[in-house]
Amino acid sequence: MAGPHIPKPGDPRRPLVADDHLVDLLLVAERIGDSGSRYIVSDDRNFGTLIKDEPGGTNRPHYHSDWDEWWVVLDGVIEFHLGDETFLATRGKVVHVPAGMVHHIQTPERFQKYSLRLAIAKPPAIHIAAPCVVCGFNPEGEPTWEG
């Protein structure tokens, strides 16, 4: 049985620094720069993305119709809007959102520091835009996207 794997050399989904069994997340984070993301694991059953956001960085409110998503906070402070709840998560915390729940994430400017998180999802990571009931953010752009 084939399990999760790190994308092979030449695959555009491959992280910046990896071998077949080991990824240095902090080194990958350094190479991302101020903000951005890199795939860490990507195959037909697993999808892991390292995401770095500057203070004030956010994503569009969305949900996933058929899979749960979860994150490991590796550095900084992240504000999570999950359904009708808002809370802060710091280094070492694991956050879970069930399928169908609208969510989005912000790196609060007031902490004046970037955030770093590992997002774990099921491929293909289809996002369905929806307004946030907590903050009122109503996303513009494509109604669905992958990534």
PDB file of C-alpha atoms in Angstrom:
ATOM      1  CA  MET A   1       0.000   0.000   0.000  1.00  0.00           C
ATOM      2  CA  ALA A   2       1.367   3.400  -0.950  1.00  0.00           C
ATOM      3  CA  GLY A   3       1.363   5.956   1.830  1.00  0.00           C
ATOM      4  CA  PRO A   4       1.924   9.694   1.978  1.00  0.00           C
ATOM      5  CA  HIS A   5       5.102  10.866   0.381  1.00  0.00           C
ATOM      6  CA  ILE A   6       7.109  14.000  -0.166  1.00  0.00           C
ATOM      7  CA  PRO A   7       6.891  15.000  -3.847  1.00  0.00           C
ATOM      8  CA  LYS A   8       9.920  13.814  -5.830  1.00  0.00           C
ATOM      9  CA  PRO A   9      12.554  16.079  -7.425  1.00  0.00           C
ATOM     10  CA  GLY A  10      11.130  17.842 -10.473  1.00  0.00           C
ATOM     11  CA  ASP A  11       7.577  17.797  -9.092  1.00  0.00           C
ATOM     12  CA  PRO A  12       6.435  21.449  -8.691  1.00  0.00           C
ATOM     13  CA  ARG A  13       4.673  20.484  -5.441  1.00  0.00           C
ATOM     14  CA  ARG A  14       7.999  19.479  -3.851  1.00  0.00           C
ATOM     15  CA  PRO A  15       9.081  21.563  -0.840  1.00  0.00           C
ATOM     16  CA  LEU A  16      12.198  23.668  -1.110  1.00  0.00           C
ATOM     17  CA  VAL A  17      14.228  21.512   1.267  1.00  0.00           C
ATOM     18  CA  ALA A  18      13.501  17.822   1.652  1.00  0.00           C
ATOM     19  CA  ASP A  19      14.670  14.306   1.099  1.00  0.00           C
ATOM     20  CA  ASP A  20      12.453  11.241   0.923  1.00  0.00           C
ATOM     21  CA  HIS A  21      11.729  11.103   4.665  1.00  0.00           C
ATOM     22  CA  LEU A  22      12.637  14.391   6.306  1.00  0.00           C
ATOM     23  CA  VAL A  23      11.608  18.025   5.906  1.00  0.00           C
ATOM     24  CA  ASP A  24      13.111  20.856   7.970  1.00  0.00           C
ATOM     25  CA  LEU A  25      10.018  23.064   8.380  1.00  0.00           C
ATOM     26  CA  LEU A  26      11.934  25.971   9.886  1.00  0.00           C
ATOM     27  CA  LEU A  27      14.405  26.034   6.996  1.00  0.00           C
ATOM     28  CA  VAL A  28      11.522  25.909   4.519  1.00  0.00           C
ATOM     29  CA  ALA A  29       9.889  28.797   6.426  1.00  0.00           C
ATOM     30  CA  GLU A  30      13.061  30.895   6.159  1.00  0.00           C
ATOM     31  CA  ARG A  31      13.109  30.397   2.413  1.00  0.00           C
ATOM     32  CA  ILE A  32       9.450  31.386   2.015  1.00  0.00           C
ATOM     33  CA  GLY A  33      10.339  34.990   2.882  1.00  0.00           C
ATOM     34  CA  ASP A  34       7.853  37.355   4.530  1.00  0.00           C
ATOM     35  CA  SER A  35       4.745  35.438   3.499  1.00  0.00           C
ATOM     36  CA  GLY A  36       3.676  32.578   1.284  1.00  0.00           C
ATOM     37  CA  SER A  37       3.323  28.810   1.351  1.00  0.00           C
ATOM     38  CA  ARG A  38       5.046  25.608   0.296  1.00  0.00           C
ATOM     39  CA  TYR A  39       3.656  22.107  -0.090  1.00  0.00           C
ATOM     40  CA  ILE A  40       5.274  19.705   2.354  1.00  0.00           C
ATOM     41  CA  VAL A  41       3.385  16.498   1.545  1.00  0.00           C
ATOM     42  CA  SER A  42       1.137  16.080  -1.473  1.00  0.00           C
ATOM     43  CA  ASP A  43      -0.284  12.887  -2.880  1.00  0.00           C
ATOM     44  CA  ASP A  44      -3.690  11.386  -3.606  1.00  0.00           C
ATOM     45  CA  ARG A  45      -4.519  10.925   0.119  1.00  0.00           C
ATOM     46  CA  ASN A  46      -2.633  13.649   2.027  1.00  0.00           C
ATOM     47  CA  PHE A  47      -1.997  17.343   1.592  1.00  0.00           C
ATOM     48  CA  GLY A  48       0.241  19.326   3.952  1.00  0.00           C
ATOM     49  CA  THR A  49       1.137  22.964   3.402  1.00  0.00           C
ATOM     50  CA  LEU A  50       3.473  25.195   5.397  1.00  0.00           C
ATOM     51  CA  ILE A  51       1.952  28.707   5.491  1.00  0.00           C
ATOM     52  CA  LYS A  52       3.677  31.891   6.649  1.00  0.00           C
ATOM     53  CA  ASP A  53       1.727  35.153   7.012  1.00  0.00           C
ATOM     54  CA  GLU A  54       2.886  38.668   7.790  1.00  0.00           C
ATOM     55  CA  PRO A  55       1.062  40.683  10.467  1.00  0.00           C
ATOM     56  CA  GLY A  56      -2.344  41.546   8.997  1.00  0.00           C
ATOM     57  CA  GLY A  57      -2.270  38.579   6.623  1.00  0.00           C
ATOM     58  CA  THR A  58      -5.521  36.691   6.144  1.00  0.00           C
ATOM     59  CA  ASN A  59      -7.232  34.199   3.875  1.00  0.00           C
ATOM     60  CA  ARG A  60     -10.706  34.276   2.320  1.00  0.00           C
ATOM     61  CA  PRO A  61     -13.563  32.812   4.390  1.00  0.00           C
ATOM     62  CA  HIS A  62     -14.465  29.387   3.027  1.00  0.00           C
ATOM     63  CA  TYR A  63     -15.480  25.840   3.871  1.00  0.00           C
ATOM     64  CA  HIS A  64     -14.790  22.314   2.623  1.00  0.00           C
ATOM     65  CA  SER A  65     -17.820  20.185   1.795  1.00  0.00           C
ATOM     66  CA  ASP A  66     -16.443  16.702   2.365  1.00  0.00           C
ATOM     67  CA  TRP A  67     -13.387  16.804   4.623  1.00  0.00           C
ATOM     68  CA  ASP A  68     -12.094  18.195   7.892  1.00  0.00           C
ATOM     69  CA  GLU A  69      -9.067  20.487   7.996  1.00  0.00           C
ATOM     70  CA  TRP A  70      -6.618  21.056  10.801  1.00  0.00           C
ATOM     71  CA  TRP A  71      -3.546  23.133  11.529  1.00  0.00           C
ATOM     72  CA  VAL A  72      -0.525  23.016  13.817  1.00  0.00           C
ATOM     73  CA  VAL A  73       0.591  26.489  14.918  1.00  0.00           C
ATOM     74  CA  LEU A  74       4.389  26.547  14.731  1.00  0.00           C
ATOM     75  CA  ASP A  75       5.104  30.209  15.527  1.00  0.00           C
ATOM     76  CA  GLY A  76       3.368  33.498  16.210  1.00  0.00           C
ATOM     77  CA  VAL A  77      -0.264  34.144  17.119  1.00  0.00           C
ATOM     78  CA  ILE A  78      -3.113  33.249  14.784  1.00  0.00           C
ATOM     79  CA  GLU A  79      -6.731  34.386  15.061  1.00  0.00           C
ATOM     80  CA  PHE A  80      -9.135  31.692  13.938  1.00  0.00           C
ATOM     81  CA  HIS A  81     -12.731  32.393  12.910  1.00  0.00           C
ATOM     82  CA  LEU A  82     -14.532  29.025  12.986  1.00  0.00           C
ATOM     83  CA  GLY A  83     -18.282  29.150  12.477  1.00  0.00           C
ATOM     84  CA  ASP A  84     -19.494  31.727  14.996  1.00  0.00           C
ATOM     85  CA  GLU A  85     -16.404  31.508  17.240  1.00  0.00           C
ATOM     86  CA  THR A  86     -13.184  33.513  17.275  1.00  0.00           C
ATOM     87  CA  PHE A  87     -10.101  32.586  19.283  1.00  0.00           C
ATOM     88  CA  LEU A  88      -6.323  32.986  19.327  1.00  0.00           C
ATOM     89  CA  ALA A  89      -3.952  30.045  18.961  1.00  0.00           C
ATOM     90  CA  THR A  90      -0.230  30.102  19.700  1.00  0.00           C
ATOM     91  CA  ARG A  91       2.791  27.886  19.117  1.00  0.00           C
ATOM     92  CA  GLY A  92       2.125  24.219  19.758  1.00  0.00           C
ATOM     93  CA  LYS A  93      -1.663  24.400  19.449  1.00  0.00           C
ATOM     94  CA  VAL A  94      -3.606  22.149  17.079  1.00  0.00           C
ATOM     95  CA  VAL A  95      -6.826  23.573  15.599  1.00  0.00           C
ATOM     96  CA  HIS A  96      -9.504  21.449  13.897  1.00  0.00           C
ATOM     97  CA  VAL A  97     -12.467  22.496  11.741  1.00  0.00           C
ATOM     98  CA  PRO A  98     -15.090  19.952  10.624  1.00  0.00           C
ATOM     99  CA  ALA A  99     -16.348  19.685   7.053  1.00  0.00           C
ATOM    100  CA  GLY A 100     -18.970  22.280   6.209  1.00  0.00           C
ATOM    101  CA  MET A 101     -17.885  24.872   8.788  1.00  0.00           C
ATOM    102  CA  VAL A 102     -17.018  28.331   7.420  1.00  0.00           C
ATOM    103  CA  HIS A 103     -13.600  29.464   8.605  1.00  0.00           C
ATOM    104  CA  HIS A 104     -10.794  31.866   7.945  1.00  0.00           C
ATOM    105  CA  ILE A 105      -7.526  32.789   9.567  1.00  0.00           C
ATOM    106  CA  GLN A 106      -5.739  36.052  10.336  1.00  0.00           C
ATOM    107  CA  THR A 107      -2.348  37.012  11.727  1.00  0.00           C
ATOM    108  CA  PRO A 108      -3.232  39.948  14.006  1.00  0.00           C
ATOM    109  CA  GLU A 109      -1.222  43.110  13.374  1.00  0.00           C
ATOM    110  CA  ARG A 110      -1.201  43.994  17.076  1.00  0.00           C
ATOM    111  CA  PHE A 111       1.360  41.249  17.802  1.00  0.00           C
ATOM    112  CA  GLN A 112       3.792  42.654  15.178  1.00  0.00           C
ATOM    113  CA  LYS A 113       5.082  39.212  14.255  1.00  0.00           C
ATOM    114  CA  TYR A 114       4.585  36.751  11.418  1.00  0.00           C
ATOM    115  CA  SER A 115       2.716  33.475  11.972  1.00  0.00           C
ATOM    116  CA  LEU A 116       3.660  30.011  10.783  1.00  0.00           C
ATOM    117  CA  ARG A 117       1.292  27.058  10.538  1.00  0.00           C
ATOM    118  CA  LEU A 118       1.175  23.612   8.993  1.00  0.00           C
ATOM    119  CA  ALA A 119      -2.196  22.997   7.312  1.00  0.00           C
ATOM    120  CA  ILE A 120      -3.322  19.399   6.849  1.00  0.00           C
ATOM    121  CA  ALA A 121      -6.059  18.618   4.332  1.00  0.00           C
ATOM    122  CA  LYS A 122      -7.395  15.982   1.963  1.00  0.00           C
ATOM    123  CA  PRO A 123      -6.597  16.445  -1.714  1.00  0.00           C
ATOM    124  CA  PRO A 124      -7.795  17.950  -3.862  1.00  0.00           C
ATOM    125  CA  ALA A 125      -8.117  20.781  -1.344  1.00  0.00           C
ATOM    126  CA  ILE A 126     -11.272  22.386  -2.750  1.00  0.00           C
ATOM    127  CA  HIS A 127     -12.260  25.634  -0.999  1.00  0.00           C
ATOM    128  CA  ILE A 128     -15.811  27.013  -1.307  1.00  0.00           C
ATOM    129  CA  ALA A 129     -16.121  30.755  -0.599  1.00  0.00           C
ATOM    130  CA  ALA A 130     -18.633  31.862   2.049  1.00  0.00           C
ATOM    131  CA  PRO A 131     -19.082  34.957   4.220  1.00  0.00           C
ATOM    132  CA  CYS A 132     -17.721  34.952   7.777  1.00  0.00           C
ATOM    133  CA  VAL A 133     -20.560  35.334  10.309  1.00  0.00           C
ATOM    134  CA  VAL A 134     -18.159  36.632  12.975  1.00  0.00           C
ATOM    135  CA  CYS A 135     -16.404  39.512  11.204  1.00  0.00           C
ATOM    136  CA  GLY A 136     -18.644  39.988   8.157  1.00  0.00           C
ATOM    137  CA  PHE A 137     -15.819  39.452   5.651  1.00  0.00           C
ATOM    138  CA  ASN A 138     -17.511  38.441   2.384  1.00  0.00           C
ATOM    139  CA  PRO A 139     -14.966  37.046  -0.069  1.00  0.00           C
ATOM    140  CA  GLU A 140     -14.734  38.299  -3.627  1.00  0.00           C
ATOM    141  CA  GLY A 141     -13.314  36.420  -6.584  1.00  0.00           C
ATOM    142  CA  GLU A 142     -13.731  32.853  -7.700  1.00  0.00           C
ATOM    143  CA  PRO A 143     -16.448  30.924  -5.811  1.00  0.00           C
ATOM    144  CA  THR A 144     -14.202  27.853  -5.506  1.00  0.00           C
ATOM    145  CA  TRP A 145     -10.471  27.250  -5.681  1.00  0.00           C
ATOM    146  CA  GLU A 146      -7.974  24.478  -5.104  1.00  0.00           C
ATOM    147  CA  GLY A 147      -4.879  24.699  -2.976  1.00  0.00           C
TER     148      GLY A 147
END
